[in-house]
Tab-separated table of N, CA, C and O in Angstrom:
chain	number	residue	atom	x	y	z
A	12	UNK	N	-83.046	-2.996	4.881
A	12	UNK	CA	-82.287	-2.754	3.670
A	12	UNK	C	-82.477	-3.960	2.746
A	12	UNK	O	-82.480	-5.028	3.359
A	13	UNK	N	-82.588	-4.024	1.830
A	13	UNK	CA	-82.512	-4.388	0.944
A	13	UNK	C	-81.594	-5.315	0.171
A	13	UNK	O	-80.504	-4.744	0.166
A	14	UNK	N	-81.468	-6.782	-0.667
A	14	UNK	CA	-80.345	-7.221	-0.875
A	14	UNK	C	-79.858	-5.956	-2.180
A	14	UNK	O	-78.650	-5.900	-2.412
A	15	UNK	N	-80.425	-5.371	-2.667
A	15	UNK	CA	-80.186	-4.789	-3.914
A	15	UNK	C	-79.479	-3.574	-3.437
A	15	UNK	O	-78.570	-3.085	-4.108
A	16	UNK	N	-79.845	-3.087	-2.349
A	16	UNK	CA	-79.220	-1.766	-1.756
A	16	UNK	C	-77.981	-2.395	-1.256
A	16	UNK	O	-76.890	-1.990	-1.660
A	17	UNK	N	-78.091	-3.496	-0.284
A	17	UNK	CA	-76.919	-3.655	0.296
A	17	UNK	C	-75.632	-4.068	-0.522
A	17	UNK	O	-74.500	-3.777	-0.134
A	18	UNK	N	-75.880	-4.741	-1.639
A	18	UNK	CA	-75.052	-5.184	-3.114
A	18	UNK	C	-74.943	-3.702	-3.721
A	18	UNK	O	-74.118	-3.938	-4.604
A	19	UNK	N	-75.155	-2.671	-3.810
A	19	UNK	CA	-74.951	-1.380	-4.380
A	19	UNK	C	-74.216	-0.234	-3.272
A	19	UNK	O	-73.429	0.631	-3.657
A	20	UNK	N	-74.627	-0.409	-1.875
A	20	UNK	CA	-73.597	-0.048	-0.741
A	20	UNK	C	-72.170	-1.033	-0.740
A	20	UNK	O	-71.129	-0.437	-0.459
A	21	UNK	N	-72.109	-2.003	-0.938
A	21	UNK	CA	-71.127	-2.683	-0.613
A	21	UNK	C	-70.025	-2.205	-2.417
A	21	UNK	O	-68.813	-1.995	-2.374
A	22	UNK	N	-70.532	-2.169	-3.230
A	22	UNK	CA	-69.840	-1.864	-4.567
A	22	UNK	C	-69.872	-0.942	-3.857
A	22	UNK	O	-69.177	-0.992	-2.842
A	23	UNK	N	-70.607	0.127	-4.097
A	23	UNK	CA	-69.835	1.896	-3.675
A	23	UNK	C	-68.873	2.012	-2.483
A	23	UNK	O	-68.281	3.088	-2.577
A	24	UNK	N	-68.559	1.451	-1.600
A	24	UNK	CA	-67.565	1.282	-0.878
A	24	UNK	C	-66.383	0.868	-0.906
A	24	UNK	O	-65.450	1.387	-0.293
A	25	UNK	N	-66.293	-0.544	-1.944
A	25	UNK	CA	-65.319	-1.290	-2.756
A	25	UNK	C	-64.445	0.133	-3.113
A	25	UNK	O	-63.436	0.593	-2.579
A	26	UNK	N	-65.395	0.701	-4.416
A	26	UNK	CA	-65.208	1.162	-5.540
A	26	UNK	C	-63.944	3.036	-5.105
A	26	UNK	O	-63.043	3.762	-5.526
A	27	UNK	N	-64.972	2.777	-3.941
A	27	UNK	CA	-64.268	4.258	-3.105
A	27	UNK	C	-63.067	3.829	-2.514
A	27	UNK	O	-62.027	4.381	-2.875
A	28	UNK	N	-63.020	2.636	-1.380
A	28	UNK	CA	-61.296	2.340	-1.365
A	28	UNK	C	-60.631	2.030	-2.881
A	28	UNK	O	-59.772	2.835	-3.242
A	29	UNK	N	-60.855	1.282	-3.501
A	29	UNK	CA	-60.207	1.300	-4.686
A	29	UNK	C	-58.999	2.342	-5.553
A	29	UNK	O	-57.804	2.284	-5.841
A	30	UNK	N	-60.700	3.734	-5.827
A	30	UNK	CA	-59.917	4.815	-6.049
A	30	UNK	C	-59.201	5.438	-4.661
A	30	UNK	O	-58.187	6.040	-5.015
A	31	UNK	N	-59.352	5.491	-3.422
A	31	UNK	CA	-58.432	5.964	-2.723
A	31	UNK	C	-56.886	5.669	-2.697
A	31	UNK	O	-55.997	6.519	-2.646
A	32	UNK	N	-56.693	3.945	-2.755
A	32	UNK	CA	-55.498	3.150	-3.174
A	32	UNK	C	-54.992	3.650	-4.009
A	32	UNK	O	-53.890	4.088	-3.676
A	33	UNK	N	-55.385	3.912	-5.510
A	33	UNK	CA	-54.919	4.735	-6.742
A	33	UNK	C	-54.552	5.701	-6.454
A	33	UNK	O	-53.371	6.024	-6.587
A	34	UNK	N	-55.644	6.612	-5.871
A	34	UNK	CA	-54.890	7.987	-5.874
A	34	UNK	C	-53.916	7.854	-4.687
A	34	UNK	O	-52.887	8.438	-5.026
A	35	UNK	N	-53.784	7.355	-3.467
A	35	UNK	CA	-52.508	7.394	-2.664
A	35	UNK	C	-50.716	6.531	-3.236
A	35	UNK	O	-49.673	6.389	-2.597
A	36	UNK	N	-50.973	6.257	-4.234
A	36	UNK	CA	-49.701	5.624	-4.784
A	36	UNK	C	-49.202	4.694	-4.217
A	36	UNK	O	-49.964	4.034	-3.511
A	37	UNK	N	-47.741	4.272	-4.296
A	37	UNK	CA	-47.300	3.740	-3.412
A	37	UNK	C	-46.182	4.247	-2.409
A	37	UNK	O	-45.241	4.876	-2.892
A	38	UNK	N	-46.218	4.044	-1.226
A	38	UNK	CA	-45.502	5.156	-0.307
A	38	UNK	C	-44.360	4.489	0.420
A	38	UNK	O	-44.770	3.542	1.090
A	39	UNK	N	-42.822	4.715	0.517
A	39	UNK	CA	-42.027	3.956	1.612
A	39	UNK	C	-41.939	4.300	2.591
A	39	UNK	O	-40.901	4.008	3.185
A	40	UNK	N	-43.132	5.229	3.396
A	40	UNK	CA	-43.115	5.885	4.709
A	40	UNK	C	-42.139	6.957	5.013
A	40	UNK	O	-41.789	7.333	6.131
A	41	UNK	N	-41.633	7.527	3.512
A	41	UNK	CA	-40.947	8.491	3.806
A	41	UNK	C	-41.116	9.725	2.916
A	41	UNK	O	-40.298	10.294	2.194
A	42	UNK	N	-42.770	10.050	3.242
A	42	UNK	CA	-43.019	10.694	1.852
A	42	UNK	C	-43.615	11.001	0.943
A	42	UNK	O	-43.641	9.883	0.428
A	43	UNK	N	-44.058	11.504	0.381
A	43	UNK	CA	-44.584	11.314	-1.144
A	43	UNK	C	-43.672	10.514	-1.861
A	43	UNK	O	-42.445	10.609	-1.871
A	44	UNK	N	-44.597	9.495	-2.625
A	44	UNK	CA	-43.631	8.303	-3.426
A	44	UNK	C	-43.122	8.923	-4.741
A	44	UNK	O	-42.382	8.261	-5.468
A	45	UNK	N	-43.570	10.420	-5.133
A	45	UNK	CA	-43.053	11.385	-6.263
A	45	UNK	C	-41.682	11.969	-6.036
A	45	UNK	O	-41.040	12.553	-6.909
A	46	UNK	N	-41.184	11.717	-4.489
A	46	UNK	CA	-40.161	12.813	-4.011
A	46	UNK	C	-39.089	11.609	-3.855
A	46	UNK	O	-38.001	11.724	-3.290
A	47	UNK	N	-39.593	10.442	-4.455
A	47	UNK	CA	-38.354	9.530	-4.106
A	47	UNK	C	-37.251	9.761	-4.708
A	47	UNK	O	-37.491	10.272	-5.802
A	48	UNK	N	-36.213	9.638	-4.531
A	48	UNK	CA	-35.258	10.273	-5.101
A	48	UNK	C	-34.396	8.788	-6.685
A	48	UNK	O	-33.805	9.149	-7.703
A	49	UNK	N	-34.671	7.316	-6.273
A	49	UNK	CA	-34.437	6.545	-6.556
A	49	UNK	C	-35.814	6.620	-8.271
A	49	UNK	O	-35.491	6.238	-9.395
A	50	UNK	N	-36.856	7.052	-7.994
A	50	UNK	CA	-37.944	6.908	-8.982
A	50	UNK	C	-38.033	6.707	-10.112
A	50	UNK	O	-39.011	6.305	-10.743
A	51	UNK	N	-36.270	7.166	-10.716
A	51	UNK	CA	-36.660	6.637	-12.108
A	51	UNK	C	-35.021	5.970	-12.122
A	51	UNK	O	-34.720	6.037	-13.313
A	52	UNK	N	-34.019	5.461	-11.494
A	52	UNK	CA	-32.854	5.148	-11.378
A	52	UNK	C	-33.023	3.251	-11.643
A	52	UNK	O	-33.488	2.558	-10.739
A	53	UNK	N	-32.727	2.846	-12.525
A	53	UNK	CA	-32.603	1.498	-12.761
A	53	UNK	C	-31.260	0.625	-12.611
A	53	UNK	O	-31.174	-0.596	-12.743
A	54	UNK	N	-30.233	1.533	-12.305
A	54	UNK	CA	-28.982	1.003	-12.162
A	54	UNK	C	-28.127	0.139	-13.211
A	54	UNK	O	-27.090	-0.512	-13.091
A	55	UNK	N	-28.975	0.398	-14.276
A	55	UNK	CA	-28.270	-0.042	-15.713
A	55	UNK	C	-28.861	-1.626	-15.791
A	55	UNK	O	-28.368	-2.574	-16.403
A	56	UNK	N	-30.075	-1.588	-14.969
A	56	UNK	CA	-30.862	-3.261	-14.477
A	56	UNK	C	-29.848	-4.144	-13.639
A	56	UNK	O	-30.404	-5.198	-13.330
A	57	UNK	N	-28.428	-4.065	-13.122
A	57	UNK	CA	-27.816	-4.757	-12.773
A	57	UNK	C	-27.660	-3.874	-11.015
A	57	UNK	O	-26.734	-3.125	-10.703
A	58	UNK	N	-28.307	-4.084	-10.527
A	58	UNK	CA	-28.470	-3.525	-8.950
A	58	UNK	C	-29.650	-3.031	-8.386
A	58	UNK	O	-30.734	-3.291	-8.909
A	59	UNK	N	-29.556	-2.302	-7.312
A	59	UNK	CA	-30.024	-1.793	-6.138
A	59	UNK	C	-30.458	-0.028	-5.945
A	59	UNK	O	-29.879	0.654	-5.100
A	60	UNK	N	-31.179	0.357	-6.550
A	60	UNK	CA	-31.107	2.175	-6.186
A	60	UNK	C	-31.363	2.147	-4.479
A	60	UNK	O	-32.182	1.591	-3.747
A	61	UNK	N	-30.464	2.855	-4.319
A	61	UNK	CA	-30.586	3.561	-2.460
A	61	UNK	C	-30.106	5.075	-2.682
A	61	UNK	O	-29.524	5.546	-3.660
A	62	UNK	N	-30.532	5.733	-1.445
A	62	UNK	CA	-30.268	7.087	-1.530
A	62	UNK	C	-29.994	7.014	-0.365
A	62	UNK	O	-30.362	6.089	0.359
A	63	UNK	N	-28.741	8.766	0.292
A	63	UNK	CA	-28.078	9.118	1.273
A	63	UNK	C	-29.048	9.516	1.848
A	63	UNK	O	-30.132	9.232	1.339
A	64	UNK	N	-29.031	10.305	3.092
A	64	UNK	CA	-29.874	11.427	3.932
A	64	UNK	C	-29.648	12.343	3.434
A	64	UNK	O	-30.553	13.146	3.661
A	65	UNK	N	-28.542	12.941	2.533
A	65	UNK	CA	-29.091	14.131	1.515
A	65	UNK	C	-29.717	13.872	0.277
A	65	UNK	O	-29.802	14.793	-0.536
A	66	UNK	N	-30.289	12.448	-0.056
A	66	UNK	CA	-31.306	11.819	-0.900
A	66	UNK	C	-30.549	12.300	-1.943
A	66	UNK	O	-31.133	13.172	-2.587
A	67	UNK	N	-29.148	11.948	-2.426
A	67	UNK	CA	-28.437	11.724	-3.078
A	67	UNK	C	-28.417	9.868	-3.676
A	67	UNK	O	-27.822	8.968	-3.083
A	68	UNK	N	-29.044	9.741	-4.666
A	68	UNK	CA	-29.544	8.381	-5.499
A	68	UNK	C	-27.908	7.680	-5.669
A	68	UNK	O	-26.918	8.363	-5.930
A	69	UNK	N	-27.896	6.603	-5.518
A	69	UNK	CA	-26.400	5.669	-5.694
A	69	UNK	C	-27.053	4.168	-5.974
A	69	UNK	O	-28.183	3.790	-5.663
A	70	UNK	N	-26.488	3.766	-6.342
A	70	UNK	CA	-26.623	1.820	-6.798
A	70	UNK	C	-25.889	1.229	-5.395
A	70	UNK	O	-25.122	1.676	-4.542
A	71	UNK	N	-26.403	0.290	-5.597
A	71	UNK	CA	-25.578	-0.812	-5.162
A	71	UNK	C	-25.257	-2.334	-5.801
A	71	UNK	O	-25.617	-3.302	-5.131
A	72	UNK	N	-24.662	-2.533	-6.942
A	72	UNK	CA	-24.456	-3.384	-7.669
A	72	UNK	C	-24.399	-4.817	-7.250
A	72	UNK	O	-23.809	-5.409	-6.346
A	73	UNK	N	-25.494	-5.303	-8.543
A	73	UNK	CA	-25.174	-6.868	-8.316
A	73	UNK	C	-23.984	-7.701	-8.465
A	73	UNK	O	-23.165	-7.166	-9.212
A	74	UNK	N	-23.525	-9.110	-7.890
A	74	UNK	CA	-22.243	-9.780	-8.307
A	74	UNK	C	-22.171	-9.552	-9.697
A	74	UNK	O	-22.989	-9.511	-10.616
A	75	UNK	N	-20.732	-9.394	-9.557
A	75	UNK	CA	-19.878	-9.242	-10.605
A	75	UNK	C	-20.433	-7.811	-12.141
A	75	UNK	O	-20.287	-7.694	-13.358
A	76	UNK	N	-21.114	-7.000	-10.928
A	76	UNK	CA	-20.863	-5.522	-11.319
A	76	UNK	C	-20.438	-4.331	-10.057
A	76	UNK	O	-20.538	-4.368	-8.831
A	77	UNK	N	-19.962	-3.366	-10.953
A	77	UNK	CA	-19.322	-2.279	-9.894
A	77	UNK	C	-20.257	-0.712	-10.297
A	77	UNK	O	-21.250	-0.702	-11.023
A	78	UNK	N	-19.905	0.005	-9.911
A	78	UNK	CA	-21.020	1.426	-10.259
A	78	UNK	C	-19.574	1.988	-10.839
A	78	UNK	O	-18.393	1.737	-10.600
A	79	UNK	N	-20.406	3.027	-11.873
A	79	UNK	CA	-19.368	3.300	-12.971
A	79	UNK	C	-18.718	4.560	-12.363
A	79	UNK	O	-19.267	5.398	-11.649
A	80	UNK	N	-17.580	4.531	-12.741
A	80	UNK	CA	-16.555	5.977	-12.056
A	80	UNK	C	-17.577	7.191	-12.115
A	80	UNK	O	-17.705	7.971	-11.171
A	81	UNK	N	-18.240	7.283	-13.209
A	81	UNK	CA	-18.370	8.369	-14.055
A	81	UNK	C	-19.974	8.738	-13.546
A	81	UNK	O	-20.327	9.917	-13.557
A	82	UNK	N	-20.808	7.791	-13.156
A	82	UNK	CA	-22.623	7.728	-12.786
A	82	UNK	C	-22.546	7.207	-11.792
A	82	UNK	O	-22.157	6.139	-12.264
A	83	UNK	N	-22.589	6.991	-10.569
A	83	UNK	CA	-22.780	6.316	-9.711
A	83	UNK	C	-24.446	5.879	-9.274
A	83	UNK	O	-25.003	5.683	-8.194
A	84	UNK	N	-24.891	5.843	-10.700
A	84	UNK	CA	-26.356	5.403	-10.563
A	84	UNK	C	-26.163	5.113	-11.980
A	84	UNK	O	-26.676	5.772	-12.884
A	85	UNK	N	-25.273	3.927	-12.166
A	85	UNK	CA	-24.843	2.883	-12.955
A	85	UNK	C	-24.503	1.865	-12.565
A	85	UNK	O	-24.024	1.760	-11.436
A	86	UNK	N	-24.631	0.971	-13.270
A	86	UNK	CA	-23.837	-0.394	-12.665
A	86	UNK	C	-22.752	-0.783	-14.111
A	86	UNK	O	-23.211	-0.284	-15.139
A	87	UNK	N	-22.149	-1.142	-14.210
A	87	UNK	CA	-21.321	-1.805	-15.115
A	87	UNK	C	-20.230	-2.865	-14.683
A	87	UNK	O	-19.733	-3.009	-13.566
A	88	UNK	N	-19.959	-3.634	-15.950
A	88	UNK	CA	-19.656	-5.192	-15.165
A	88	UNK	C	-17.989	-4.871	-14.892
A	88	UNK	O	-17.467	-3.856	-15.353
A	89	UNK	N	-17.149	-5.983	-13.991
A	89	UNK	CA	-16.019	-5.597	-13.657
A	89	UNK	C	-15.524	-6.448	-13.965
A	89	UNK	O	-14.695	-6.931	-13.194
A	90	UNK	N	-15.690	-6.864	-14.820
A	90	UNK	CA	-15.106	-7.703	-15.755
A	90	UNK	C	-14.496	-8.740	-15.955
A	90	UNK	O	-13.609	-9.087	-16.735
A	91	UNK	N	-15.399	-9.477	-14.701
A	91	UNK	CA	-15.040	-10.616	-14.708
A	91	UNK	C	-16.643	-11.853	-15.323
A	91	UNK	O	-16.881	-13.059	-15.274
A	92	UNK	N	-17.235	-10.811	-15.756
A	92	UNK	CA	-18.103	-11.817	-16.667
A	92	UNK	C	-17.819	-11.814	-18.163
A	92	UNK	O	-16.693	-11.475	-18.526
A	93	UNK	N	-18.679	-12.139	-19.013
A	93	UNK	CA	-18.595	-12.168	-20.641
A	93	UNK	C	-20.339	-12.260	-20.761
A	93	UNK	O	-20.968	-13.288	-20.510
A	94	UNK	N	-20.821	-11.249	-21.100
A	94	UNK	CA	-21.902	-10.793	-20.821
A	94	UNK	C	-22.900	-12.175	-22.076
A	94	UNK	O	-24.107	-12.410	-22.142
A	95	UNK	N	-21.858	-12.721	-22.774
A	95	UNK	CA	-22.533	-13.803	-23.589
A	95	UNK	C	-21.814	-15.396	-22.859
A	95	UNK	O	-22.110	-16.422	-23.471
A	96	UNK	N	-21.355	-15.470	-22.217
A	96	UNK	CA	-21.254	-17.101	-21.536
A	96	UNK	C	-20.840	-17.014	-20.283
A	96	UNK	O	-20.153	-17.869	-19.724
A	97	UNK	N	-21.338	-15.718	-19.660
A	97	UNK	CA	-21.419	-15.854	-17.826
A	97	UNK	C	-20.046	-15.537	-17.591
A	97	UNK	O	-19.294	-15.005	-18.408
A	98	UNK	N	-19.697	-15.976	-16.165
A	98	UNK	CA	-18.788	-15.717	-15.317
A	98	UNK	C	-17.394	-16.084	-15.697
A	98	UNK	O	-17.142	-17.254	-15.408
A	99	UNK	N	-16.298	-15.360	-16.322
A	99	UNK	CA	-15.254	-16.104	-16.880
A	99	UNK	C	-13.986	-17.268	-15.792
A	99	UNK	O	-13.089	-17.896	-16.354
């Protein structure tokens, strides 16, 4: 073989895991990473998305936020910060 073949086998191999990586997404071993139930849940940026075993999506809030009565795939603060000079 060839260095020119073996430099053109070794790219086409690269190039094929590459796109395999792409097209397999990213996976938490439970799944298709499309069926996550958390996938588009940001928790208002202040927490944690987790889901039940009926893959029911919930937060788990950072200090000094709580999940809102009303979304529980919210976070909102409990008011013990001042969202302009921190922790009162």
């Amino acid at each position: 073989m060839t260095m020119k073949s073996r430099r053109f086998t070794f790219l086409a191999g690269a190039a094929a895991a590459a796109i395999f990586l792409i097209l397999a997404g990213c996976d938490d071993g439970n799944g298709d990473p499309r069926d996550n139930p958390c996938r588009y849940i940001t928790c208002s940026g202040h927490g944690t998305c987790l889901y039940t075993h009926e893959e029911i999506p919930y937060c788990r809030c950072d200090e000094h936020y709580e999940l809102d009565p009303d979304d529980p795939t919210r976070c909102i603060s409990d008011g013990s910060i001042n969202d302009c000079r921190g922790p009162i």
